[in-house]
């Protein structure tokens, strides 16, 4: 064994991580990642006002300054993947530093939001509790955890059926009674592939988070997307016909009006690669908090030994992968030979603007709530002919009559029946191009959706605050 | 392309109702449309394929009545189907255009011989006039010489730049102002992805333009196959029994483009519509207004990433001409001349005893001068 490399920053400690061709010791690497995140948190005046500790000055009294500090509440959606866990860790360190430097004062407060499906609840509760009682213990007065059941997004007094007619790409809706309502689980299992399932789940989760953010009056939502994740997302949005969403999705400098009230989004990890975040997880002992996520040790000097009984990961069949997974696989594959592609894609995405609106008025998609800039049904109809070549002879005429007389001719299964019902009772419904595609991959090209957004997310929050008893309970062990 | 169309089976005696075409419900379905997986019969396939191209031509006003139009003919499937379909639609819908087959002889021994023979047969089969312009005439270099000099690795760069200019220069020589090319939806989608992966901001908004023309240029270019799937073009050529030559460029695509092509293939397996979905996305790409940069110092010359020299600090200027050859270029020296200059230096190094470089350069300048608009 040769002598281990020294950290290039401090030139004293042994290197534990090699990133962007530079060897880092643990402390210097943690600092490197942390500074990248904090740089984004200080990227403009608005965010500086959130995160900085305020003091009385010419413009504000001591009370006002303290009110600002207390009122700087940010929302951190936590998926228990490496990125959001690392983001929370850096935020926690920031709070600790502030308390030390400002005699107990901190500049901001964190509300963590966990969206869960019932099967994961116990596990997530356990991990959230471990986070609060161990990792975030010193700052527990500044951190609050909320758990929201993803199923609650289907709580609504009225429902609507959204239906795609595949021969014309027309989308219609009609109200249905509450007993026709589907659970999120049922909806997801009615998708014909994993891509559609992932898209719908993401749409539902994003809606919960943003509505929670608006209703809670948070100063900002902090999204944990790494550079790598953003690059996947940009490519996937393009592939899914959703490129018009990119500008809004990446916009950290202007208000987001998607859910009525203005909201600010921030992607503080946008300059950090996923491999760096994973390495940070390993060297900071955060892997225990991860849920359904396997961090990669690619940047570690000492790789994590594989358990002898561990099964080698089974390669997924391309056909069963989601579009996002294919994009990720692509970037993983070229990282070695074309290292700058990931950051190039993110930089390019950040240069995009909303497209020109070709519609008469501003319309939002009835499914994903993104702005619709172009009539996707019309576009598809224009480039896809669905008329037929005329019938040429008696034999064909006979076949056509046989078809018309058959069950298939009258109502080709449930789908056509549903389609003709919707043609009679439904109304044209605005849906973006990407959601037309998603609808096409759901059973009967139809889904039941809550029709009013009036039910607030707050009413279904299961607040989850670690109480003193549970604290002492842990100490008693 | 490894795609092989299904064979045409003999007409069965009895057809089940469930086997009928989803469009006409009167003939047996034979084809699963790559675009939307609809099961349709052969006649309906011809109908939708041709009508979609007609709709594209009409809704984009591609042609003017009486216009002379050059079809960039390589003998490959895309351009063969294009020539066939354009002639057919021109007669069916009376566009009133005159179609000329325009072929470029790059000078790749073995490769072009067969494809030029195909184009010559197409000329007879479709009764369309044919014009052949060679790289030797245009640039004083054959593609084989370029590859020998620059190496196979870089050949696609040269191929792309020279071929693009060759069609325009060839058309100008014939007094034709409109070139149509067989670029299909797959090419279009690949270009959108490539521009994003490369961060090619200058091309991003224009990636999916169906018609391109620099202001001041007499030549416009259009792509009637913009929304046509490569697989459907192959199917059409197969069922119409068109005579074409398999023409993947003999020089493999540059490696990075190859990775994007592989990604596209995987995406298409997951969602067949992704090709048009990417084009839809491409049509909506728009850049934020540019922040005003501080003006560079006077006399500042900016060298672009491709090695060309830009004018006015990089702002795109239309209608500007190359100093060397007079061809339209946004830069002081056009890309072809840039590449040719590199080649000349290489050739000079390679052939010390045979002084052809000065002769070549002089002849090139002279030849290109005659071709200026
Ligand atoms: Zn160090
Ligand atoms: Zn939508
Ligand atoms: Zn048919
Ligand atoms: Zn030139």
PDB file of N, CA and C in Angstrom, chain B residues 66-71 98-102 131 133 138 166-179 213 217-220 370-373:
ATOM      1  N   UNK B  66     -45.339  27.737 -59.043  1.00  0.00           N
ATOM      2  CA  UNK B  66     -44.368  28.054 -60.086  1.00  0.00           C
ATOM      3  C   UNK B  66     -42.923  27.986 -59.633  1.00  0.00           C
ATOM      4  N   UNK B  67     -42.714  27.728 -58.368  1.00  0.00           N
ATOM      5  CA  UNK B  67     -41.370  27.713 -57.810  1.00  0.00           C
ATOM      6  C   UNK B  67     -40.573  26.505 -58.309  1.00  0.00           C
ATOM      7  N   UNK B  68     -39.261  26.733 -58.507  1.00  0.00           N
ATOM      8  CA  UNK B  68     -38.373  25.634 -58.868  1.00  0.00           C
ATOM      9  C   UNK B  68     -37.752  25.110 -57.573  1.00  0.00           C
ATOM     10  N   UNK B  69     -37.839  23.813 -57.342  1.00  0.00           N
ATOM     11  CA  UNK B  69     -37.413  23.251 -56.071  1.00  0.00           C
ATOM     12  C   UNK B  69     -36.396  22.129 -56.295  1.00  0.00           C
ATOM     13  N   UNK B  70     -35.259  22.217 -55.622  1.00  0.00           N
ATOM     14  CA  UNK B  70     -34.261  21.153 -55.739  1.00  0.00           C
ATOM     15  C   UNK B  70     -34.403  20.183 -54.568  1.00  0.00           C
ATOM     16  N   UNK B  71     -34.509  18.894 -54.876  1.00  0.00           N
ATOM     17  CA  UNK B  71     -34.524  17.885 -53.823  1.00  0.00           C
ATOM     18  C   UNK B  71     -33.093  17.396 -53.643  1.00  0.00           C
ATOM     19  N   UNK B  98     -41.715  22.960 -59.847  1.00  0.00           N
ATOM     20  CA  UNK B  98     -40.872  22.154 -60.731  1.00  0.00           C
ATOM     21  C   UNK B  98     -39.799  21.505 -59.875  1.00  0.00           C
ATOM     22  N   UNK B  99     -39.766  20.190 -59.877  1.00  0.00           N
ATOM     23  CA  UNK B  99     -38.830  19.476 -59.007  1.00  0.00           C
ATOM     24  C   UNK B  99     -37.585  19.051 -59.783  1.00  0.00           C
ATOM     25  N   UNK B 100     -36.407  19.341 -59.212  1.00  0.00           N
ATOM     26  CA  UNK B 100     -35.135  18.929 -59.801  1.00  0.00           C
ATOM     27  C   UNK B 100     -34.395  18.090 -58.764  1.00  0.00           C
ATOM     28  N   UNK B 101     -33.832  16.975 -59.184  1.00  0.00           N
ATOM     29  CA  UNK B 101     -33.000  16.199 -58.260  1.00  0.00           C
ATOM     30  C   UNK B 101     -31.600  16.810 -58.262  1.00  0.00           C
ATOM     31  N   UNK B 102     -31.087  17.136 -57.077  1.00  0.00           N
ATOM     32  CA  UNK B 102     -29.749  17.713 -56.980  1.00  0.00           C
ATOM     33  C   UNK B 102     -28.876  16.777 -56.149  1.00  0.00           C
ATOM     34  N   UNK B 131     -29.275  16.885 -61.534  1.00  0.00           N
ATOM     35  CA  UNK B 131     -28.024  17.641 -61.647  1.00  0.00           C
ATOM     36  C   UNK B 131     -27.051  17.097 -60.614  1.00  0.00           C
ATOM     37  N   UNK B 133     -23.369  17.776 -58.743  1.00  0.00           N
ATOM     38  CA  UNK B 133     -22.283  18.720 -58.477  1.00  0.00           C
ATOM     39  C   UNK B 133     -21.270  18.018 -57.583  1.00  0.00           C
ATOM     40  N   UNK B 138     -16.509  22.032 -56.365  1.00  0.00           N
ATOM     41  CA  UNK B 138     -16.850  23.081 -55.401  1.00  0.00           C
ATOM     42  C   UNK B 138     -15.682  23.469 -54.506  1.00  0.00           C
ATOM     43  N   UNK B 166     -22.625  22.604 -49.916  1.00  0.00           N
ATOM     44  CA  UNK B 166     -22.602  22.080 -51.280  1.00  0.00           C
ATOM     45  C   UNK B 166     -23.985  22.157 -51.925  1.00  0.00           C
ATOM     46  N   UNK B 167     -25.029  21.792 -51.146  1.00  0.00           N
ATOM     47  CA  UNK B 167     -26.378  21.827 -51.704  1.00  0.00           C
ATOM     48  C   UNK B 167     -26.757  23.256 -52.090  1.00  0.00           C
ATOM     49  N   UNK B 168     -26.448  24.211 -51.198  1.00  0.00           N
ATOM     50  CA  UNK B 168     -26.772  25.608 -51.483  1.00  0.00           C
ATOM     51  C   UNK B 168     -25.993  26.115 -52.685  1.00  0.00           C
ATOM     52  N   UNK B 169     -24.691  25.809 -52.711  1.00  0.00           N
ATOM     53  CA  UNK B 169     -23.855  26.286 -53.820  1.00  0.00           C
ATOM     54  C   UNK B 169     -24.300  25.650 -55.134  1.00  0.00           C
ATOM     55  N   UNK B 170     -24.635  24.361 -55.033  1.00  0.00           N
ATOM     56  CA  UNK B 170     -25.097  23.650 -56.223  1.00  0.00           C
ATOM     57  C   UNK B 170     -26.391  24.248 -56.751  1.00  0.00           C
ATOM     58  N   UNK B 171     -27.330  24.518 -55.829  1.00  0.00           N
ATOM     59  CA  UNK B 171     -28.620  25.086 -56.234  1.00  0.00           C
ATOM     60  C   UNK B 171     -28.418  26.463 -56.849  1.00  0.00           C
ATOM     61  N   UNK B 172     -27.561  27.265 -56.212  1.00  0.00           N
ATOM     62  CA  UNK B 172     -27.305  28.614 -56.719  1.00  0.00           C
ATOM     63  C   UNK B 172     -26.772  28.538 -58.144  1.00  0.00           C
ATOM     64  N   UNK B 173     -25.896  27.572 -58.383  1.00  0.00           N
ATOM     65  CA  UNK B 173     -25.316  27.389 -59.700  1.00  0.00           C
ATOM     66  C   UNK B 173     -26.408  27.121 -60.748  1.00  0.00           C
ATOM     67  N   UNK B 174     -27.456  26.414 -60.305  1.00  0.00           N
ATOM     68  CA  UNK B 174     -28.542  26.064 -61.224  1.00  0.00           C
ATOM     69  C   UNK B 174     -29.657  27.105 -61.234  1.00  0.00           C
ATOM     70  N   UNK B 175     -29.467  28.178 -60.458  1.00  0.00           N
ATOM     71  CA  UNK B 175     -30.496  29.210 -60.404  1.00  0.00           C
ATOM     72  C   UNK B 175     -31.748  28.762 -59.662  1.00  0.00           C
ATOM     73  N   UNK B 176     -31.601  27.840 -58.734  1.00  0.00           N
ATOM     74  CA  UNK B 176     -32.747  27.374 -57.945  1.00  0.00           C
ATOM     75  C   UNK B 176     -32.644  27.983 -56.546  1.00  0.00           C
ATOM     76  N   UNK B 177     -33.778  28.481 -56.035  1.00  0.00           N
ATOM     77  CA  UNK B 177     -33.731  29.204 -54.770  1.00  0.00           C
ATOM     78  C   UNK B 177     -34.313  28.431 -53.598  1.00  0.00           C
ATOM     79  N   UNK B 178     -34.696  27.215 -53.826  1.00  0.00           N
ATOM     80  CA  UNK B 178     -35.321  26.457 -52.742  1.00  0.00           C
ATOM     81  C   UNK B 178     -34.810  25.017 -52.758  1.00  0.00           C
ATOM     82  N   UNK B 179     -34.187  24.608 -51.657  1.00  0.00           N
ATOM     83  CA  UNK B 179     -33.691  23.238 -51.537  1.00  0.00           C
ATOM     84  C   UNK B 179     -34.517  22.519 -50.477  1.00  0.00           C
ATOM     85  N   UNK B 213     -33.698  30.303 -43.707  1.00  0.00           N
ATOM     86  CA  UNK B 213     -33.149  31.172 -44.741  1.00  0.00           C
ATOM     87  C   UNK B 213     -32.513  32.346 -44.040  1.00  0.00           C
ATOM     88  N   UNK B 217     -29.840  35.822 -48.124  1.00  0.00           N
ATOM     89  CA  UNK B 217     -29.458  34.630 -48.877  1.00  0.00           C
ATOM     90  C   UNK B 217     -30.536  34.314 -49.898  1.00  0.00           C
ATOM     91  N   UNK B 218     -30.141  33.933 -51.083  1.00  0.00           N
ATOM     92  CA  UNK B 218     -31.155  33.621 -52.085  1.00  0.00           C
ATOM     93  C   UNK B 218     -31.727  32.204 -51.908  1.00  0.00           C
ATOM     94  N   UNK B 219     -31.071  31.390 -51.080  1.00  0.00           N
ATOM     95  CA  UNK B 219     -31.508  29.994 -50.988  1.00  0.00           C
ATOM     96  C   UNK B 219     -32.300  29.752 -49.705  1.00  0.00           C
ATOM     97  N   UNK B 220     -33.515  29.228 -49.851  1.00  0.00           N
ATOM     98  CA  UNK B 220     -34.218  28.787 -48.641  1.00  0.00           C
ATOM     99  C   UNK B 220     -34.217  27.270 -48.617  1.00  0.00           C
ATOM    100  N   UNK B 370     -16.364  32.208 -58.605  1.00  0.00           N
ATOM    101  CA  UNK B 370     -17.350  32.082 -59.678  1.00  0.00           C
ATOM    102  C   UNK B 370     -18.725  31.708 -59.151  1.00  0.00           C
ATOM    103  N   UNK B 371     -18.726  31.149 -57.918  1.00  0.00           N
ATOM    104  CA  UNK B 371     -19.992  30.652 -57.400  1.00  0.00           C
ATOM    105  C   UNK B 371     -20.717  31.659 -56.520  1.00  0.00           C
ATOM    106  N   UNK B 372     -20.123  32.804 -56.306  1.00  0.00           N
ATOM    107  CA  UNK B 372     -20.764  33.752 -55.401  1.00  0.00           C
ATOM    108  C   UNK B 372     -22.053  34.252 -56.012  1.00  0.00           C
ATOM    109  N   UNK B 373     -22.918  34.612 -55.122  1.00  0.00           N
ATOM    110  CA  UNK B 373     -24.259  34.985 -55.577  1.00  0.00           C
ATOM    111  C   UNK B 373     -24.274  36.409 -56.096  1.00  0.00           C
TER     112      UNK B 373
END
